[in-house]
Amino acid sequence: MTESEATAAKDGSAVPTPEPIHSCATLRQGDVVNIQEINIISGGAKTFKTPYGASIVSQACDIVLENRPNISVAAIKFLTGDEAKKARDGAQSRYVELPFYHADAFIDLEYISTIDKSHLKKFRAAQGVDPKDTNEVRRVGLALGRRFSRFAFPDEVNPWLRPLSSEIRKKYDRVTSPLGRALQEIVEVRIESPDWTSRPLDLVVHMIMKAGSVPEFNLDDDDDGSSEVRPELVNFLNLGGEIEKTPAQVANYLYSIEPGQPDSFNSFELYNIWHGLSQAFARLCKPSDRDAKDPKINEAVKSVEAQLWSDDEFPLSRCRRSEILDVDDLSGRVPLADLENRPTPDTNATTAHPSHSEARNDPQERGYLRFLLPGRLLRRIGRRRGTFE
């Protein structure tokens, strides 16, 4: 049974018809080759059946250059139900979705093999990614790179970060809740340490927001009262001290007053609430009681600090010193792209900005990104698989 026949028999729908491979120059990352088995080493060569074929995970440059004799392929797998949802949401880096090829098709990076290019002409291939869809090409490349470029936080540090990543994963899809709504504005969470080999560590949690989510303000010009803070907010956030609220409590307060109301929050108040939310998230970075019984874990971290950023202001220098917290739900399925066609932010904008919701919905006030978030470009370890070409 061919790969197309196997797929059609599975759910009644067909995949693109594979065409003969006349030259490697016609192949691209994500293309699906009708290979029926690949080799996995397990106490000797072991055959792994791939009834739905295998997708090319090598980059285009590795595929077409004559001095690169081999390419890497990974098995195609079909997922449905909860498993497919988790894979689409980015919760499982093992899988990379190929909706252009088939709605249920995923690259399974658990099973990768190397093939000599000279043998490729024996097979047929079909496009797995629409080459005209730049966003889709980038998404697949980044997803492949993610599998190999994720930073391995020290074992004794992971228990400190687990509550933060767990909270984000649990609440992100609950978009009707205040916390889920707030999480939609977060692009990335990055963790910084001056030296990952030293102990104890001083960690910085960088909460990186969509441009325009956090209003701008000018403390030197408060004629309009934009730098005033109502007493109840000072008490709620314990400004000047350590916040004692949970992320859910801060998010509830953030959205307790709808924009446009007479008593809606001003820009400075909104900034402080968002910063309070980032602090509340950082407070989650504590090991469980069980993990804390291990001295290596309990003594691994000395402090956890939160810093709030807009994604068009997060500096490259901080990106190089930090590592992304692998909560891929935040990034969404489509990477940032086509920025050259977006208008440049107005550098002469007034200091009194609209509320966060208005700024998000009004393209003139939102402020478009000036550059791609560096953390999505510097996939150094996974560069060969994840770099866009």
CSV table of C-alpha atoms in Angstrom, one decimal:
chain,number,residue,atom,x,y,z
A,1,MET,CA,0.0,0.0,0.0
A,2,THR,CA,1.4,3.4,-1.0
A,3,GLU,CA,1.5,6.3,1.4
A,4,SER,CA,-1.4,8.0,-0.3
A,5,GLU,CA,-3.5,4.9,-0.3
A,6,ALA,CA,-2.7,4.3,3.4
A,7,THR,CA,-3.9,7.8,4.2
A,8,ALA,CA,-7.0,7.6,2.2
A,9,ALA,CA,-7.9,4.3,3.8
A,10,LYS,CA,-7.4,5.9,7.2
A,11,ASP,CA,-9.9,8.7,7.0
A,12,GLY,CA,-11.3,8.8,3.5
A,13,SER,CA,-9.3,11.9,2.4
A,14,ALA,CA,-6.4,12.0,0.1
A,15,VAL,CA,-3.0,13.7,0.4
A,16,PRO,CA,-1.1,15.3,-2.4
A,17,THR,CA,0.0,12.9,-5.1
A,18,PRO,CA,3.7,12.3,-4.8
A,19,GLU,CA,5.8,13.1,-7.9
A,20,PRO,CA,9.0,11.5,-9.1
A,21,ILE,CA,12.2,13.0,-7.7
A,22,HIS,CA,14.3,14.0,-10.6
A,23,SER,CA,16.7,16.3,-8.7
A,24,CYS,CA,17.3,17.2,-5.0
A,25,ALA,CA,17.0,20.9,-6.2
A,26,THR,CA,13.3,20.4,-6.4
A,27,LEU,CA,12.9,19.4,-2.7
A,28,ARG,CA,12.3,21.6,0.3
A,29,GLN,CA,12.2,21.2,4.1
A,30,GLY,CA,8.8,19.7,5.0
A,31,ASP,CA,8.3,17.7,1.7
A,32,VAL,CA,7.0,14.2,2.3
A,33,VAL,CA,8.8,11.3,0.6
A,34,ASN,CA,7.0,8.0,0.2
A,35,ILE,CA,9.6,6.0,2.1
A,36,GLN,CA,7.9,3.0,3.7
A,37,GLU,CA,10.6,2.4,6.4
A,38,ILE,CA,13.6,4.0,8.0
A,39,ASN,CA,16.5,2.7,10.1
A,40,ILE,CA,16.8,3.2,13.8
A,41,ILE,CA,19.9,2.0,15.7
A,42,SER,CA,18.9,-0.2,18.6
A,43,GLY,CA,21.6,-2.8,19.4
A,44,GLY,CA,22.0,-3.0,15.6
A,45,ALA,CA,20.0,-1.6,12.6
A,46,LYS,CA,16.3,-1.8,13.3
A,47,THR,CA,13.6,-1.1,10.7
A,48,PHE,CA,10.9,1.4,11.7
A,49,LYS,CA,7.8,1.3,9.5
A,50,THR,CA,6.6,4.6,8.0
A,51,PRO,CA,3.4,3.8,6.2
A,52,TYR,CA,2.6,7.5,5.7
A,53,GLY,CA,6.0,8.3,4.5
A,54,ALA,CA,8.7,10.5,6.0
A,55,SER,CA,9.2,14.3,5.9
A,56,ILE,CA,12.5,16.0,5.0
A,57,VAL,CA,13.8,17.9,8.1
A,58,SER,CA,17.1,19.1,6.6
A,59,GLN,CA,17.3,22.7,5.4
A,60,ALA,CA,17.1,23.6,1.8
A,61,CYS,CA,20.8,24.5,1.6
A,62,ASP,CA,21.7,21.0,2.9
A,63,ILE,CA,19.3,19.4,0.4
A,64,VAL,CA,20.5,21.1,-2.8
A,65,LEU,CA,24.3,21.5,-2.1
A,66,GLU,CA,26.3,18.7,-3.8
A,67,ASN,CA,28.9,18.7,-1.0
A,68,ARG,CA,26.2,17.6,1.5
A,69,PRO,CA,25.8,13.8,0.7
A,70,ASN,CA,22.9,13.1,3.0
A,71,ILE,CA,19.6,14.5,4.2
A,72,SER,CA,17.6,13.8,7.4
A,73,VAL,CA,14.0,12.6,7.3
A,74,ALA,CA,11.5,12.0,10.1
A,75,ALA,CA,8.4,9.8,10.2
A,76,ILE,CA,5.0,11.2,9.3
A,77,LYS,CA,2.3,10.4,11.9
A,78,PHE,CA,-1.4,11.2,11.9
A,79,LEU,CA,-2.9,12.5,15.2
A,80,THR,CA,-6.5,13.2,16.3
A,81,GLY,CA,-8.3,14.3,19.4
A,82,ASP,CA,-6.5,15.5,22.5
A,83,GLU,CA,-3.1,14.4,21.2
A,84,ALA,CA,-3.5,16.4,18.0
A,85,LYS,CA,-4.7,19.5,20.0
A,86,LYS,CA,-1.6,19.3,22.3
A,87,ALA,CA,0.7,19.0,19.3
A,88,ARG,CA,-1.0,22.0,17.5
A,89,ASP,CA,-0.8,24.1,20.6
A,90,GLY,CA,3.0,23.5,20.9
A,91,ALA,CA,2.8,21.5,24.1
A,92,GLN,CA,4.8,18.6,22.5
A,93,SER,CA,7.9,19.7,20.6
A,94,ARG,CA,8.1,16.1,19.2
A,95,TYR,CA,5.5,16.9,16.6
A,96,VAL,CA,5.4,19.5,13.8
A,97,GLU,CA,2.1,20.1,12.1
A,98,LEU,CA,1.9,19.9,8.3
A,99,PRO,CA,-1.7,21.1,7.6
A,100,PHE,CA,-0.9,21.9,3.9
A,101,TYR,CA,-0.1,18.2,3.4
A,102,HIS,CA,-3.0,16.9,5.5
A,103,ALA,CA,-5.2,18.2,8.3
A,104,ASP,CA,-4.0,15.4,10.6
A,105,ALA,CA,-0.4,15.1,9.5
A,106,PHE,CA,2.5,15.7,11.8
A,107,ILE,CA,6.3,15.2,11.5
A,108,ASP,CA,7.3,12.9,14.4
A,109,LEU,CA,10.8,14.0,15.4
A,110,GLU,CA,11.1,11.0,17.7
A,111,TYR,CA,12.0,8.9,14.6
A,112,ILE,CA,14.7,10.5,12.5
A,113,SER,CA,17.0,8.8,10.0
A,114,THR,CA,19.7,9.8,7.5
A,115,ILE,CA,19.3,9.0,3.8
A,116,ASP,CA,22.0,9.1,1.1
A,117,LYS,CA,20.8,11.6,-1.6
A,118,SER,CA,21.8,9.1,-4.3
A,119,HIS,CA,18.9,6.9,-3.3
A,120,LEU,CA,16.3,9.6,-3.3
A,121,LYS,CA,15.5,9.1,-7.0
A,122,LYS,CA,14.0,5.7,-6.1
A,123,PHE,CA,11.2,7.5,-4.3
A,124,ARG,CA,8.5,10.1,-4.9
A,125,ALA,CA,7.8,13.2,-3.0
A,126,ALA,CA,4.9,15.6,-2.4
A,127,GLN,CA,4.9,19.2,-1.0
A,128,GLY,CA,4.4,19.2,2.8
A,129,VAL,CA,4.5,23.0,3.1
A,130,ASP,CA,3.1,25.6,0.7
A,131,PRO,CA,6.3,27.3,-0.6
A,132,LYS,CA,4.2,30.5,-1.3
A,133,ASP,CA,3.2,30.8,2.3
A,134,THR,CA,6.1,32.5,4.0
A,135,ASN,CA,4.5,32.4,7.4
A,136,GLU,CA,4.0,28.6,7.1
A,137,VAL,CA,7.5,28.0,5.9
A,138,ARG,CA,8.9,29.9,8.8
A,139,ARG,CA,6.6,28.2,11.3
A,140,VAL,CA,7.7,24.8,10.2
A,141,GLY,CA,11.4,25.8,10.3
A,142,LEU,CA,11.0,27.3,13.8
A,143,ALA,CA,9.1,24.3,15.1
A,144,LEU,CA,11.8,21.9,13.8
A,145,GLY,CA,14.5,24.1,15.4
A,146,ARG,CA,12.7,24.3,18.7
A,147,ARG,CA,13.2,20.5,19.2
A,148,PHE,CA,16.9,20.9,19.1
A,149,SER,CA,17.6,24.4,20.4
A,150,ARG,CA,15.7,24.4,23.7
A,151,PHE,CA,18.0,25.3,26.6
A,152,ALA,CA,18.4,22.6,29.2
A,153,PHE,CA,17.9,24.3,32.5
A,154,PRO,CA,19.9,22.6,35.3
A,155,ASP,CA,18.0,19.8,37.0
A,156,GLU,CA,17.9,21.5,40.3
A,157,VAL,CA,16.5,24.7,38.8
A,158,ASN,CA,13.6,23.1,36.9
A,159,PRO,CA,11.5,22.6,40.0
A,160,TRP,CA,11.7,26.4,40.6
A,161,LEU,CA,10.4,27.1,37.1
A,162,ARG,CA,7.9,24.4,36.8
A,163,PRO,CA,5.1,26.2,38.7
A,164,LEU,CA,5.4,29.2,36.4
A,165,SER,CA,5.3,27.1,33.1
A,166,SER,CA,2.4,25.0,34.6
A,167,GLU,CA,0.3,28.0,35.4
A,168,ILE,CA,0.8,29.5,32.0
A,169,ARG,CA,-0.1,26.2,30.3
A,170,LYS,CA,-3.2,25.7,32.4
A,171,LYS,CA,-4.6,29.2,32.0
A,172,TYR,CA,-3.6,30.3,28.5
A,173,ASP,CA,-6.5,28.9,26.6
A,174,ARG,CA,-9.1,30.2,29.1
A,175,VAL,CA,-9.4,33.4,27.1
A,176,THR,CA,-12.7,34.4,28.8
A,177,SER,CA,-11.0,34.6,32.2
A,178,PRO,CA,-9.1,37.7,33.2
A,179,LEU,CA,-5.8,35.7,33.5
A,180,GLY,CA,-6.3,33.9,30.2
A,181,ARG,CA,-7.0,37.3,28.6
A,182,ALA,CA,-3.9,38.8,30.1
A,183,LEU,CA,-1.8,35.8,28.9
A,184,GLN,CA,-2.8,36.6,25.3
A,185,GLU,CA,-0.7,39.7,25.5
A,186,ILE,CA,2.5,37.9,26.5
A,187,VAL,CA,4.8,36.9,23.6
A,188,GLU,CA,7.6,35.2,25.5
A,189,VAL,CA,8.9,34.4,28.9
A,190,ARG,CA,12.7,34.4,29.2
A,191,ILE,CA,14.9,33.4,32.1
A,192,GLU,CA,18.2,35.1,32.8
A,193,SER,CA,21.1,34.2,35.1
A,194,PRO,CA,24.5,35.8,35.2
A,195,ASP,CA,26.1,32.3,35.4
A,196,TRP,CA,24.2,29.0,35.2
A,197,THR,CA,27.1,27.1,36.7
A,198,SER,CA,27.2,29.1,39.9
A,199,ARG,CA,25.1,28.4,43.0
A,200,PRO,CA,22.9,29.9,44.3
A,201,LEU,CA,21.4,31.6,41.2
A,202,ASP,CA,19.9,35.0,40.9
A,203,LEU,CA,17.2,34.6,38.3
A,204,VAL,CA,15.4,37.3,36.2
A,205,VAL,CA,12.0,36.4,34.7
A,206,HIS,CA,11.5,38.6,31.6
A,207,MET,CA,7.9,38.9,30.7
A,208,ILE,CA,7.8,40.2,27.1
A,209,MET,CA,4.6,41.7,26.0
A,210,LYS,CA,3.0,42.5,22.6
A,211,ALA,CA,3.9,46.0,21.5
A,212,GLY,CA,1.2,48.4,22.7
A,213,SER,CA,-0.1,46.1,25.5
A,214,VAL,CA,1.7,48.1,28.2
A,215,PRO,CA,1.0,51.8,27.8
A,216,GLU,CA,3.8,54.3,27.6
A,217,PHE,CA,3.9,57.2,30.0
A,218,ASN,CA,6.2,60.1,30.9
A,219,LEU,CA,6.8,60.8,34.6
A,220,ASP,CA,8.2,64.2,33.8
A,221,ASP,CA,4.9,65.5,32.5
A,222,ASP,CA,2.0,64.8,34.8
A,223,ASP,CA,-0.2,67.8,34.0
A,224,ASP,CA,-2.9,65.5,32.9
A,225,GLY,CA,-2.6,63.4,36.0
A,226,SER,CA,-1.3,60.4,34.0
A,227,SER,CA,1.4,59.7,36.6
A,228,GLU,CA,-0.9,59.6,39.6
A,229,VAL,CA,-1.8,56.3,41.3
A,230,ARG,CA,-5.0,55.8,43.2
A,231,PRO,CA,-4.4,54.7,46.9
A,232,GLU,CA,-6.3,51.5,46.5
A,233,LEU,CA,-3.9,50.4,43.8
A,234,VAL,CA,-0.9,51.2,46.0
A,235,ASN,CA,-2.4,49.0,48.7
A,236,PHE,CA,-3.4,46.2,46.3
A,237,LEU,CA,0.0,45.9,44.7
A,238,ASN,CA,1.9,46.9,47.8
A,239,LEU,CA,3.9,49.3,45.8
A,240,GLY,CA,7.3,49.9,47.3
A,241,GLY,CA,7.2,46.4,48.8
A,242,GLU,CA,6.9,42.8,47.7
A,243,ILE,CA,3.6,41.9,46.0
A,244,GLU,CA,1.6,39.2,47.8
A,245,LYS,CA,-1.1,38.6,45.1
A,246,THR,CA,-1.5,35.7,42.8
A,247,PRO,CA,-1.4,36.2,39.0
A,248,ALA,CA,-5.2,35.6,38.9
A,249,GLN,CA,-5.9,38.2,41.5
A,250,VAL,CA,-3.8,40.8,39.6
A,251,ALA,CA,-5.5,40.0,36.3
A,252,ASN,CA,-8.9,40.3,37.9
A,253,TYR,CA,-8.0,43.7,39.2
A,254,LEU,CA,-6.5,44.7,35.8
A,255,TYR,CA,-9.8,44.0,34.0
A,256,SER,CA,-12.1,45.1,36.9
A,257,ILE,CA,-12.7,48.4,35.2
A,258,GLU,CA,-13.5,48.5,31.5
A,259,PRO,CA,-11.7,51.0,29.3
A,260,GLY,CA,-13.6,54.2,28.7
A,261,GLN,CA,-15.2,54.3,32.1
A,262,PRO,CA,-14.9,57.5,34.1
A,263,ASP,CA,-12.7,55.8,36.7
A,264,SER,CA,-10.6,53.7,34.2
A,265,PHE,CA,-6.9,53.3,34.9
A,266,ASN,CA,-4.5,55.8,33.6
A,267,SER,CA,-1.3,54.8,31.7
A,268,PHE,CA,0.9,54.8,34.8
A,269,GLU,CA,-1.5,52.8,36.7
A,270,LEU,CA,-1.8,50.2,33.9
A,271,TYR,CA,2.0,50.0,33.7
A,272,ASN,CA,2.1,49.3,37.5
A,273,ILE,CA,-0.6,46.6,37.3
A,274,TRP,CA,1.1,44.9,34.4
A,275,HIS,CA,4.4,45.0,36.3
A,276,GLY,CA,2.6,43.7,39.3
A,277,LEU,CA,1.4,40.8,37.2
A,278,SER,CA,4.9,40.0,36.1
A,279,GLN,CA,6.0,40.0,39.8
A,280,ALA,CA,3.1,37.7,40.7
A,281,PHE,CA,4.3,35.3,38.0
A,282,ALA,CA,7.8,35.5,39.3
A,283,ARG,CA,6.6,34.7,42.8
A,284,LEU,CA,5.4,31.3,41.5
A,285,CYS,CA,9.0,30.3,40.9
A,286,LYS,CA,9.4,28.2,44.1
A,287,PRO,CA,9.9,24.4,44.4
A,288,SER,CA,7.1,22.3,45.9
A,289,ASP,CA,7.4,21.2,49.5
A,290,ARG,CA,8.5,17.8,48.3
A,291,ASP,CA,11.2,19.2,46.0
A,292,ALA,CA,12.4,21.6,48.6
A,293,LYS,CA,13.4,18.7,50.9
A,294,ASP,CA,16.3,18.1,48.5
A,295,PRO,CA,19.1,20.5,49.6
A,296,LYS,CA,20.4,20.7,46.0
A,297,ILE,CA,17.1,22.0,44.8
A,298,ASN,CA,16.3,24.2,47.8
A,299,GLU,CA,19.6,25.9,47.7
A,300,ALA,CA,19.9,26.3,43.9
A,301,VAL,CA,18.2,29.7,43.6
A,302,LYS,CA,18.8,32.7,45.8
A,303,SER,CA,16.4,35.2,44.3
A,304,VAL,CA,13.9,35.6,41.5
A,305,GLU,CA,13.2,39.1,40.0
A,306,ALA,CA,10.7,40.1,37.4
A,307,GLN,CA,11.2,42.5,34.5
A,308,LEU,CA,8.5,43.7,32.1
A,309,TRP,CA,9.2,44.5,28.5
A,310,SER,CA,7.5,45.4,25.2
A,311,ASP,CA,8.6,43.1,22.4
A,312,ASP,CA,9.8,46.0,20.3
A,313,GLU,CA,12.1,47.2,23.1
A,314,PHE,CA,13.6,44.0,24.5
A,315,PRO,CA,17.3,44.4,23.9
A,316,LEU,CA,19.4,41.9,21.9
A,317,SER,CA,22.0,42.0,24.7
A,318,ARG,CA,19.4,40.7,27.2
A,319,CYS,CA,18.2,38.1,24.7
A,320,ARG,CA,21.8,36.7,24.4
A,321,ARG,CA,22.0,36.5,28.2
A,322,SER,CA,18.7,34.8,28.7
A,323,GLU,CA,16.9,31.5,27.7
A,324,ILE,CA,13.4,31.1,26.6
A,325,LEU,CA,11.1,29.3,28.9
A,326,ASP,CA,9.6,26.6,26.7
A,327,VAL,CA,6.0,27.4,27.0
A,328,ASP,CA,5.3,27.5,23.3
A,329,ASP,CA,1.6,28.2,23.8
A,330,LEU,CA,2.5,31.8,24.1
A,331,SER,CA,4.1,32.1,20.6
A,332,GLY,CA,1.0,30.9,18.7
A,333,ARG,CA,1.2,29.0,15.5
A,334,VAL,CA,2.2,31.8,13.2
A,335,PRO,CA,5.6,33.5,13.6
A,336,LEU,CA,6.0,37.2,13.3
A,337,ALA,CA,6.7,38.1,9.7
A,338,ASP,CA,6.3,40.7,6.9
A,339,LEU,CA,7.5,43.5,9.2
A,340,GLU,CA,8.9,45.5,6.3
A,341,ASN,CA,5.3,46.2,5.2
A,342,ARG,CA,4.2,47.5,8.5
A,343,PRO,CA,4.2,51.2,9.3
A,344,THR,CA,6.9,52.6,11.5
A,345,PRO,CA,5.8,53.6,15.1
A,346,ASP,CA,5.2,57.3,15.6
A,347,THR,CA,8.1,58.5,17.7
A,348,ASN,CA,6.3,61.8,18.4
A,349,ALA,CA,3.3,60.1,19.9
A,350,THR,CA,1.8,61.8,23.0
A,351,THR,CA,2.6,60.5,26.4
A,352,ALA,CA,-1.0,60.0,27.3
A,353,HIS,CA,-1.8,56.7,25.7
A,354,PRO,CA,-5.2,55.0,25.5
A,355,SER,CA,-6.0,52.0,27.7
A,356,HIS,CA,-4.3,48.7,26.9
A,357,SER,CA,-7.4,47.3,25.2
A,358,GLU,CA,-7.9,50.3,23.0
A,359,ALA,CA,-4.2,50.3,22.1
A,360,ARG,CA,-4.4,46.6,21.2
A,361,ASN,CA,-7.3,47.2,18.8
A,362,ASP,CA,-6.3,50.5,17.2
A,363,PRO,CA,-3.4,50.0,14.7
A,364,GLN,CA,-2.5,53.7,14.8
A,365,GLU,CA,-2.0,53.5,18.6
A,366,ARG,CA,-0.7,50.0,19.0
A,367,GLY,CA,2.8,50.6,17.6
A,368,TYR,CA,4.0,47.9,15.2
A,369,LEU,CA,7.1,45.9,15.9
A,370,ARG,CA,10.3,47.4,14.6
A,371,PHE,CA,12.2,44.1,14.4
A,372,LEU,CA,11.6,40.4,14.9
A,373,LEU,CA,11.9,39.3,18.5
A,374,PRO,CA,15.6,38.2,18.7
A,375,GLY,CA,14.7,35.1,20.7
A,376,ARG,CA,12.9,33.7,17.7
A,377,LEU,CA,16.0,34.2,15.5
A,378,LEU,CA,18.9,33.1,17.7
A,379,ARG,CA,18.2,29.3,17.5
A,380,ARG,CA,21.9,28.6,17.5
A,381,ILE,CA,21.8,25.0,18.5
A,382,GLY,CA,19.0,24.1,16.2
A,383,ARG,CA,20.1,26.4,13.4
A,384,ARG,CA,20.6,23.8,10.7
A,385,ARG,CA,17.0,22.7,11.0
A,386,GLY,CA,15.3,25.8,12.2
A,387,THR,CA,16.7,28.7,10.2
A,388,PHE,CA,14.5,30.2,7.6
A,389,GLU,CA,15.8,30.3,4.1
